[in-house]
C-alpha cells in the first residue's frame, strides 16, 4: 500500500479501514479543539463514522481523484492531509489538513503539506494547488504562508462553522513558482522539515 516517507520522523500513508480505530481516537481526543475549525467533527460520533470516511477516501483514490493520507509521526497516527479532489482538465487541486492536538507546534503539518505539494506537481503534474483557511485560523494560514504560497484573496462567508459563517483566505501555488521555491530552499540548505 502507498507509504511515502517525508523525513526521519514523518511519513504519509494511504488511509485504510484498519486505521479507523486509531483515527477515531485521535478525533475523539481532540474533539473540542478540532470542532472550532472542522464542520464534520460533530458528525463523527463513533468509529463507524470514521470507517465510512475512509471508505469514501479509498473510492476517491481508486477514481484517480486524489487521496487522503494519514500522517505518521514517529510511527503514530498524528493527523490527516488530503486532496479535496483533482480537476484534471484544469490541472488543479486543493488541500485540507488537521492534526491531533498534542502533535501541534513541531512543524509536522508544514512538512506533510510540502510533501503533498511535491506529489501534486512532480507526480500528478498539476499546475495549481490551492489552500483555503478561515481568515481567523492563524495556525492554518501560517502553513501556506511558510511554504511560499501567494494569498490571492478572501472569499466572504465561505464556510459555516459552529454558529457562524467565516471568511476564507485563499492561497495559491503554481508549478513554476513551486520549483523555484524548492530550488531556492535547497540552495540555502534551509530544508526545515529534515
Ligand atoms: C492547522 C494545524 C494543522 C496547524 O498545526 P501546527 O502544528 O501549527 O502546524 P505545523 O505542524 O506545521 O507546526 C508549525 C508550528 O511548529 C513550529 N515548528 C517547530 N519546528 C518546525 C519546523 N521544523 N518547521 C516548521 N515549523 C516548525 C512552528 O514555529 C509553528 O509553531 P507556532 O505556531 O508556535 O509558530 C492545526 O492547528 C490543526 O489541526 N488545527 C485544527 C484543524 C484545522 O484548523 N485545520 C485546517 C482547516 S483550514
XYZ file of N, CA and C and ligand atoms in Angstrom:
630
model
N 0.842 -1.202 0.000
C 0.000 0.000 0.000
C 0.875 1.250 0.000
N 0.328 2.345 -0.479
C 1.005 3.626 -0.573
C 1.590 4.045 0.780
N 2.885 4.288 0.829
C 3.546 4.853 2.008
C 4.640 5.768 1.493
N 4.709 6.963 2.024
C 5.590 7.981 1.456
C 6.386 8.622 2.594
N 7.685 8.276 2.726
C 8.464 8.914 3.786
C 8.655 10.399 3.502
N 8.529 11.224 4.533
C 8.725 12.675 4.376
C 10.090 13.056 4.934
N 10.407 12.583 6.127
C 11.737 12.762 6.702
C 11.942 11.653 7.736
N 12.936 11.790 8.605
C 13.245 10.706 9.552
C 12.095 10.415 10.515
N 11.241 11.421 10.766
C 10.189 11.250 11.785
C 8.788 11.125 11.197
N 8.613 11.603 9.973
C 7.261 11.765 9.420
C 7.110 10.936 8.149
N 5.949 10.280 8.027
C 5.616 9.578 6.781
C 4.130 9.783 6.497
N 3.774 9.710 5.223
C 2.369 9.723 4.828
C 1.976 8.304 4.470
N 0.764 7.908 4.816
C 0.265 6.599 4.386
C -1.176 6.732 3.924
N -1.513 6.006 2.885
C -2.901 5.993 2.442
C -3.759 5.449 3.583
N -4.829 6.167 3.927
C -5.698 5.675 5.000
C -6.401 4.401 4.553
N -6.388 3.406 5.424
C -7.068 2.134 5.143
C -8.048 1.860 6.282
N -8.975 0.929 6.027
C -10.016 0.676 7.032
C -9.436 0.287 8.392
N -8.301 -0.400 8.385
C -7.701 -0.806 9.665
C -7.226 0.396 10.499
N -7.127 1.571 9.855
C -6.722 2.781 10.588
C -7.902 3.430 11.321
N -9.110 2.943 11.072
C -10.295 3.633 11.612
C -10.266 3.799 13.138
N -9.944 2.763 13.931
C -9.970 2.969 15.395
C -8.963 4.033 15.852
N -7.747 3.998 15.334
C -6.741 4.994 15.757
C -7.144 6.385 15.300
N -7.714 6.468 14.098
C -8.112 7.784 13.588
C -9.285 8.322 14.406
N -10.229 7.448 14.709
C -11.369 7.898 15.523
C -10.897 8.373 16.903
N -9.984 7.634 17.522
C -9.474 8.036 18.848
C -8.807 9.402 18.789
N -8.073 9.645 17.694
C -7.391 10.942 17.541
C -8.413 12.078 17.443
N -9.473 11.835 16.683
C -10.526 12.852 16.552
C -11.218 13.051 17.899
N -11.562 11.925 18.524
C -12.336 11.989 19.765
C -11.553 12.702 20.875
N -10.244 12.456 20.915
C -9.453 13.072 21.989
C -9.195 14.554 21.719
N -9.364 14.986 20.446
C -9.144 16.410 20.141
C -10.416 17.133 19.768
N -11.542 16.483 20.087
C -12.852 16.951 19.617
C -13.095 18.448 19.867
N -12.852 18.883 21.092
C -13.194 20.269 21.449
C -12.367 21.265 20.650
N -11.114 20.931 20.396
C -10.250 21.853 19.664
C -10.520 21.773 18.158
N -10.797 20.583 17.665
C -10.989 20.420 16.215
C -12.322 21.007 15.735
N -13.347 20.905 16.576
C -14.692 21.305 16.104
C -14.797 22.803 15.848
N -13.845 23.564 16.389
C -13.862 25.003 16.125
C -13.634 25.287 14.633
N -12.875 24.384 13.954
C -12.483 24.664 12.571
C -12.983 23.644 11.562
N -13.429 22.491 12.024
C -13.783 21.415 11.089
C -15.249 21.027 11.282
N -16.093 21.329 10.277
C -17.529 21.143 10.465
C -17.957 19.685 10.623
N -17.123 18.723 10.191
C -17.537 17.321 10.232
C -17.309 16.671 11.602
N -16.613 17.361 12.496
C -16.241 16.712 13.764
C -17.473 16.314 14.579
N -18.476 17.186 14.634
C -19.669 16.865 15.426
C -20.476 15.718 14.816
N -20.283 15.464 13.521
C -20.986 14.326 12.885
C -20.207 13.014 13.055
N -19.017 13.100 13.610
C -18.192 11.892 13.819
C -18.388 11.455 15.265
N -19.332 10.504 15.453
C -19.729 10.168 16.826
C -19.291 8.771 17.238
N -18.940 7.935 16.247
C -18.487 6.581 16.565
C -17.514 6.126 15.480
N -16.809 5.035 15.780
C -15.741 4.595 14.877
C -16.284 4.271 13.475
N -17.558 3.872 13.401
C -18.157 3.558 12.094
C -18.202 4.806 11.201
N -18.366 5.972 11.813
C -18.377 7.211 11.014
C -17.003 7.436 10.379
N -15.964 7.150 11.153
C -14.605 7.304 10.622
C -14.336 6.244 9.552
N -14.840 5.033 9.757
C -14.667 3.977 8.751
C -15.345 4.377 7.441
N -16.508 5.014 7.549
C -17.210 5.479 6.337
C -16.390 6.537 5.603
N -15.781 7.443 6.369
C -14.924 8.461 5.761
C -13.766 7.790 5.001
N -13.149 6.783 5.631
C -12.006 6.117 4.985
C -12.473 5.380 3.730
N -13.643 4.740 3.812
C -14.189 4.034 2.642
C -14.378 5.012 1.474
N -14.935 6.165 1.762
C -15.138 7.185 0.720
C -13.787 7.636 0.164
N -12.810 7.803 1.076
C -11.486 8.254 0.648
C -10.818 7.207 -0.243
N -11.026 5.930 0.048
C -10.446 4.874 -0.802
C -11.092 4.903 -2.184
N -12.391 5.224 -2.226
C -13.075 5.377 -3.514
C -12.495 6.550 -4.297
N -12.197 7.627 -3.595
C -11.578 8.799 -4.226
C -10.239 8.394 -4.858
N -9.446 7.633 -4.119
C -8.127 7.198 -4.620
C -8.298 6.287 -5.835
N -9.248 5.343 -5.737
C -9.469 4.398 -6.844
C -9.950 5.120 -8.100
N -10.634 6.246 -7.912
C -11.152 7.005 -9.057
C -10.131 8.022 -9.587
N -8.888 7.929 -9.134
C -7.823 8.874 -9.550
C -8.226 10.312 -9.275
N -8.810 10.522 -8.136
C -9.292 11.857 -7.785
C -8.575 12.385 -6.542
N -7.301 11.944 -6.381
C -6.537 12.330 -5.204
C -6.693 11.310 -4.092
N -6.206 11.652 -2.895
C -6.265 10.688 -1.785
C -6.199 11.428 -0.451
N -6.541 10.702 0.605
C -6.420 11.203 1.969
C -5.307 10.396 2.638
N -4.319 11.101 3.181
C -3.181 10.412 3.788
C -3.210 10.596 5.299
N -2.964 9.500 6.007
C -2.682 9.612 7.424
C -1.250 10.101 7.571
N -1.024 10.964 8.567
C 0.332 11.447 8.829
C 0.865 10.664 10.019
N 1.958 9.934 9.802
C 2.581 9.195 10.897
C 3.732 10.013 11.447
N 3.726 10.235 12.754
C 4.839 10.917 13.410
C 5.461 9.915 14.373
N 6.697 9.564 14.124
C 7.379 8.511 14.886
C 6.485 7.276 15.000
N 5.866 6.941 13.870
C 5.062 5.725 13.771
C 3.639 5.841 14.277
N 3.296 6.955 14.930
C 1.941 7.131 15.477
C 1.099 7.999 14.543
N -0.162 7.662 14.416
C -1.056 8.473 13.595
C -1.263 9.837 14.273
N -0.868 10.904 13.562
C -0.867 12.242 14.162
C -1.903 13.163 13.535
N -2.392 12.821 12.329
C -3.344 13.703 11.656
C -3.595 13.238 10.240
N -4.247 14.092 9.479
C -4.630 13.754 8.099
C -4.339 14.954 7.202
N -3.856 14.663 6.003
C -3.744 15.683 4.953
C -4.279 15.037 3.674
N -5.062 15.808 2.901
C -5.642 15.185 1.708
C -5.978 16.187 0.624
N -6.095 15.639 -0.584
C -6.574 16.430 -1.715
C -8.102 16.442 -1.661
N -8.701 17.632 -1.796
C -10.166 17.674 -1.809
C -10.694 16.933 -3.040
N -10.094 17.191 -4.176
C -10.403 16.497 -5.429
C -9.386 17.006 -6.444
N -9.328 16.364 -7.608
C -8.413 16.848 -8.650
C -9.225 17.224 -9.885
N -9.008 18.423 -10.363
C -9.604 18.870 -11.621
C -8.550 18.630 -12.695
N -8.655 17.473 -13.367
C -7.602 17.067 -14.310
C -7.578 17.960 -15.533
N -8.744 18.459 -15.947
C -8.751 19.315 -17.135
C -7.948 20.593 -16.883
N -8.223 21.225 -15.734
C -7.522 22.485 -15.423
C -6.236 22.251 -14.632
N -5.957 20.970 -14.342
C -4.756 20.554 -13.607
C -4.596 21.340 -12.298
N -5.672 21.363 -11.535
C -5.547 21.980 -10.217
C -6.207 21.135 -9.135
N -5.818 21.441 -7.903
C -6.362 20.722 -6.753
C -6.316 21.643 -5.536
N -6.909 21.165 -4.438
C -6.869 21.912 -3.180
C -6.565 20.928 -2.057
N -5.934 21.436 -0.992
C -5.533 20.580 0.126
C -6.288 20.945 1.398
N -6.576 19.934 2.208
C -7.129 20.135 3.547
C -6.283 19.350 4.541
N -6.334 19.744 5.831
C -5.468 19.076 6.814
C -5.911 19.344 8.241
N -5.517 18.435 9.119
C -5.691 18.656 10.571
C -4.724 17.750 11.327
N -4.415 18.181 12.549
C -3.513 17.420 13.427
C -4.199 17.144 14.756
N -3.891 16.022 15.376
C -4.287 15.806 16.762
C -3.671 16.902 17.629
N -4.402 17.293 18.691
C -3.992 18.464 19.480
C -2.544 18.367 19.962
N -2.137 17.190 20.413
C -0.812 17.089 21.043
C 0.322 17.045 20.021
N -0.026 17.001 18.737
C 1.023 16.951 17.707
C 1.312 18.312 17.096
N 0.641 19.351 17.595
C 0.872 20.691 17.049
C 2.226 21.241 17.503
N 2.686 22.223 16.751
C 3.837 23.009 17.196
C 5.196 22.398 16.915
N 5.233 21.363 16.029
C 6.521 20.717 15.741
C 6.883 20.765 14.257
N 6.073 21.462 13.474
C 6.363 21.530 12.045
C 5.895 20.315 11.260
N 5.098 19.458 11.902
C 4.665 18.216 11.231
C 3.814 18.543 10.005
N 2.837 19.459 10.174
C 1.929 19.714 9.052
C 2.623 20.470 7.930
N 3.504 21.380 8.275
C 4.223 22.095 7.218
C 4.998 21.093 6.358
N 5.655 20.133 6.996
C 6.415 19.127 6.246
C 5.478 18.228 5.431
N 4.335 17.860 6.022
C 3.393 16.979 5.310
C 2.789 17.697 4.105
N 2.424 18.973 4.283
C 1.833 19.722 3.161
C 2.886 19.930 2.071
N 4.117 20.206 2.478
C 5.183 20.339 1.471
C 5.297 19.054 0.643
N 5.225 17.905 1.307
C 5.313 16.624 0.591
C 4.126 16.435 -0.354
N 2.941 16.860 0.086
C 1.755 16.727 -0.774
C 1.856 17.649 -2.000
N 2.392 18.835 -1.802
C 2.541 19.750 -2.939
C 3.582 19.179 -3.913
N 4.641 18.582 -3.374
C 5.621 17.900 -4.245
C 4.919 16.814 -5.075
N 4.069 16.029 -4.424
C 3.357 14.962 -5.149
C 2.470 15.581 -6.241
N 1.766 16.663 -5.879
C 0.852 17.300 -6.849
C 1.606 17.750 -8.109
N 2.759 18.339 -7.916
C 3.470 18.891 -9.068
C 4.395 17.869 -9.747
N 5.070 17.039 -8.953
C 6.077 16.133 -9.546
C 5.468 14.821 -10.035
N 4.466 14.312 -9.316
C 3.911 13.007 -9.705
C 2.628 13.165 -10.518
N 1.757 14.082 -10.101
C 0.495 14.272 -10.829
C 0.622 15.313 -11.944
N 1.737 16.043 -11.945
C 1.976 17.069 -12.979
C 0.830 18.077 -13.060
N 0.339 18.476 -11.880
C -0.692 19.515 -11.843
C -0.040 20.882 -12.023
N -0.886 21.881 -12.203
C -0.368 23.240 -12.443
C -0.606 24.164 -11.260
N -1.644 23.851 -10.468
C -2.003 24.779 -9.377
C -2.491 24.002 -8.155
N -2.050 24.431 -6.977
C -2.544 23.878 -5.714
C -3.087 25.037 -4.881
N -4.282 24.824 -4.353
C -4.928 25.872 -3.558
C -5.102 25.399 -2.111
N -4.989 26.332 -1.189
C -5.312 26.066 0.219
C -6.213 27.204 0.690
N -7.322 26.823 1.312
C -8.205 27.835 1.901
C -8.238 27.637 3.407
N -8.273 28.728 4.136
C -8.386 28.645 5.594
C -9.220 29.817 6.079
N -9.958 29.593 7.150
C -10.711 30.701 7.742
C -9.735 31.833 8.061
N -10.163 33.040 7.788
C -9.298 34.206 7.995
C -8.772 34.250 9.430
N -9.591 33.808 10.376
C -9.196 33.864 11.790
C -8.387 32.631 12.235
N -8.177 31.664 11.325
C -7.431 30.446 11.681
C -5.937 30.680 11.402
N -5.297 31.372 12.319
C -3.904 31.801 12.102
C -2.974 30.608 11.918
N -3.173 29.535 12.687
C -2.263 28.386 12.588
C -2.371 27.724 11.225
N -3.591 27.650 10.705
C -3.757 27.041 9.387
C -3.180 27.941 8.298
N -3.444 29.221 8.385
C -2.932 30.157 7.370
C -1.404 30.181 7.358
N -0.799 29.950 8.529
C 0.671 30.012 8.603
C 1.327 28.948 7.721
N 0.602 27.863 7.437
C 1.225 26.764 6.669
C 1.480 27.179 5.214
N 0.454 27.605 4.449
C 0.784 28.079 3.087
C 1.716 29.285 3.104
N 1.587 30.129 4.102
C 2.476 31.306 4.150
C 3.925 30.859 4.338
N 4.137 29.854 5.204
C 5.500 29.337 5.438
C 6.068 28.684 4.184
N 5.173 28.149 3.352
C 5.623 27.402 2.167
C 5.629 28.262 0.900
N 5.515 29.562 1.051
C 5.697 30.448 -0.102
C 4.482 30.601 -0.998
N 3.287 30.155 -0.539
C 2.074 30.372 -1.326
C 1.761 31.869 -1.370
N 1.004 32.250 -2.398
C 0.548 33.634 -2.534
C -0.885 33.739 -2.043
N -1.160 34.715 -1.186
C -2.560 34.942 -0.826
C -3.219 35.700 -1.969
N -4.273 35.103 -2.512
C -4.888 35.645 -3.727
C -6.167 36.417 -3.452
N -6.712 36.245 -2.267
C -7.942 36.970 -1.971
C -8.654 36.386 -0.782
N -9.840 36.898 -0.569
C -10.683 36.440 0.542
C -12.072 36.158 -0.029
N -12.608 34.984 0.298
C -13.985 34.670 -0.080
C -14.863 34.958 1.135
N -15.852 35.790 0.950
C -16.690 36.182 2.085
C -17.629 35.048 2.502
N -17.674 34.804 3.799
C -18.606 33.854 4.410
C -18.652 32.525 3.643
N -17.470 31.988 3.393
C -17.344 30.783 2.562
C -17.753 29.506 3.285
N -17.742 29.531 4.613
C -17.962 28.282 5.347
C -18.759 28.558 6.616
N -19.615 27.579 6.968
C -20.374 27.712 8.221
C -19.694 26.844 9.273
N -19.227 27.468 10.334
C -18.548 26.759 11.419
C -19.313 27.025 12.703
N -19.688 25.959 13.400
C -20.485 26.092 14.612
C -21.658 27.035 14.340
N -21.657 28.220 14.928
C -22.852 29.066 14.802
C -22.615 30.285 13.918
N -21.568 30.235 13.060
C -21.268 31.455 12.309
C -20.715 31.134 10.927
N -20.845 32.097 10.025
C -20.170 31.995 8.736
C -18.809 32.671 8.863
N -17.792 32.045 8.234
C -16.446 32.640 8.313
C -15.921 32.908 6.906
N -15.156 33.995 6.787
C -14.479 34.298 5.526
C -13.290 33.361 5.356
N -12.968 33.037 4.105
C -11.786 32.217 3.815
C -10.704 33.038 3.140
N -9.481 32.889 3.614
C -8.319 33.379 2.874
C -7.949 32.294 1.858
N -7.712 32.706 0.611
C -7.371 31.753 -0.455
C -5.891 31.909 -0.806
N -5.167 30.792 -0.755
C -3.746 30.784 -1.103
C -3.543 29.887 -2.317
N -2.693 30.329 -3.241
C -2.410 29.527 -4.424
C -0.913 29.362 -4.645
N -0.561 28.208 -5.214
C 0.817 27.947 -5.632
C 0.770 27.382 -7.048
N 1.603 27.912 -7.936
C 1.695 27.425 -9.310
C 2.979 26.605 -9.468
N 2.936 25.627 -10.368
C 4.063 24.705 -10.501
C 5.404 25.427 -10.711
N 5.520 26.383 -11.656
C 6.848 27.001 -11.836
C 7.331 27.727 -10.586
N 6.394 28.323 -9.849
C 6.784 29.039 -8.625
C 7.259 28.047 -7.558
N 6.602 26.881 -7.525
C 6.998 25.860 -6.540
C 8.411 25.344 -6.830
N 8.685 25.073 -8.103
C 10.015 24.539 -8.430
C 11.091 25.573 -8.068
N 10.790 26.832 -8.313
C 11.740 27.892 -7.963
C 11.920 27.981 -6.437
N 10.797 27.896 -5.731
C 10.822 27.984 -4.262
C 11.620 26.820 -3.674
N 11.347 25.610 -4.173
C 12.040 24.425 -3.658
C 13.528 24.512 -3.968
N 13.856 24.977 -5.166
C 15.248 25.101 -5.579
C 15.967 26.097 -4.668
N 15.311 27.223 -4.390
C 15.968 28.253 -3.574
C 16.158 27.751 -2.148
N 15.223 26.957 -1.650
C 15.362 26.427 -0.289
C 16.517 25.433 -0.213
N 16.672 24.622 -1.269
C 17.778 23.667 -1.280
C 19.100 24.420 -1.330
N 19.135 25.509 -2.156
C 20.345 26.321 -2.270
C 20.761 26.874 -0.913
N 19.732 27.274 -0.137
C 20.020 27.875 1.163
C 20.376 26.812 2.204
N 20.212 25.532 1.840
C 20.408 24.473 2.833
C 19.446 24.634 3.983
N 18.221 25.113 3.630
C 17.276 25.523 4.673
C 16.043 24.629 4.660
N 16.265 23.327 4.477
C 15.143 22.404 4.383
C 14.659 22.059 5.780
N 13.754 22.895 6.319
C 13.422 22.811 7.752
C 12.766 21.511 8.154
N 12.179 20.781 7.186
C 11.454 19.582 7.613
C 12.397 18.444 7.961
N 13.703 18.564 7.553
C 14.589 17.428 7.802
C 15.286 17.572 9.142
C -3.887 23.859 11.312
C -2.957 22.939 12.069
C -2.707 21.655 11.275
C -1.615 23.655 12.295
O -0.802 22.899 13.155
P 0.657 23.427 13.531
O 1.237 22.481 14.498
O 0.594 24.883 13.888
O 1.443 23.319 12.150
P 2.851 22.608 11.926
O 2.773 21.169 12.278
O 3.307 22.955 10.585
O 3.782 23.300 13.032
C 4.070 24.678 12.967
C 4.460 25.108 14.358
O 5.585 24.343 14.788
C 6.734 25.197 14.896
N 7.834 24.428 14.288
C 8.713 23.713 15.012
N 9.560 23.101 14.185
C 9.212 23.440 12.925
C 9.723 23.105 11.657
N 10.770 22.296 11.504
N 9.101 23.598 10.552
C 8.039 24.411 10.672
N 7.514 24.766 11.876
C 8.108 24.279 12.997
C 6.358 26.481 14.168
O 7.037 27.596 14.682
C 4.871 26.556 14.450
O 4.644 26.935 15.779
P 3.978 28.367 16.136
O 2.576 28.350 15.582
O 4.016 28.397 17.613
O 4.854 29.368 15.455
C -3.550 22.571 13.467
O -3.612 23.740 14.264
C -4.935 21.976 13.370
O -5.083 20.812 13.059
N -5.970 22.794 13.644
C -7.352 22.315 13.667
C -7.861 21.889 12.312
C -7.678 22.970 11.274
O -7.781 24.156 11.571
N -7.407 22.530 10.038
C -7.241 23.449 8.920
C -8.561 23.851 8.374
S -8.313 25.012 7.041
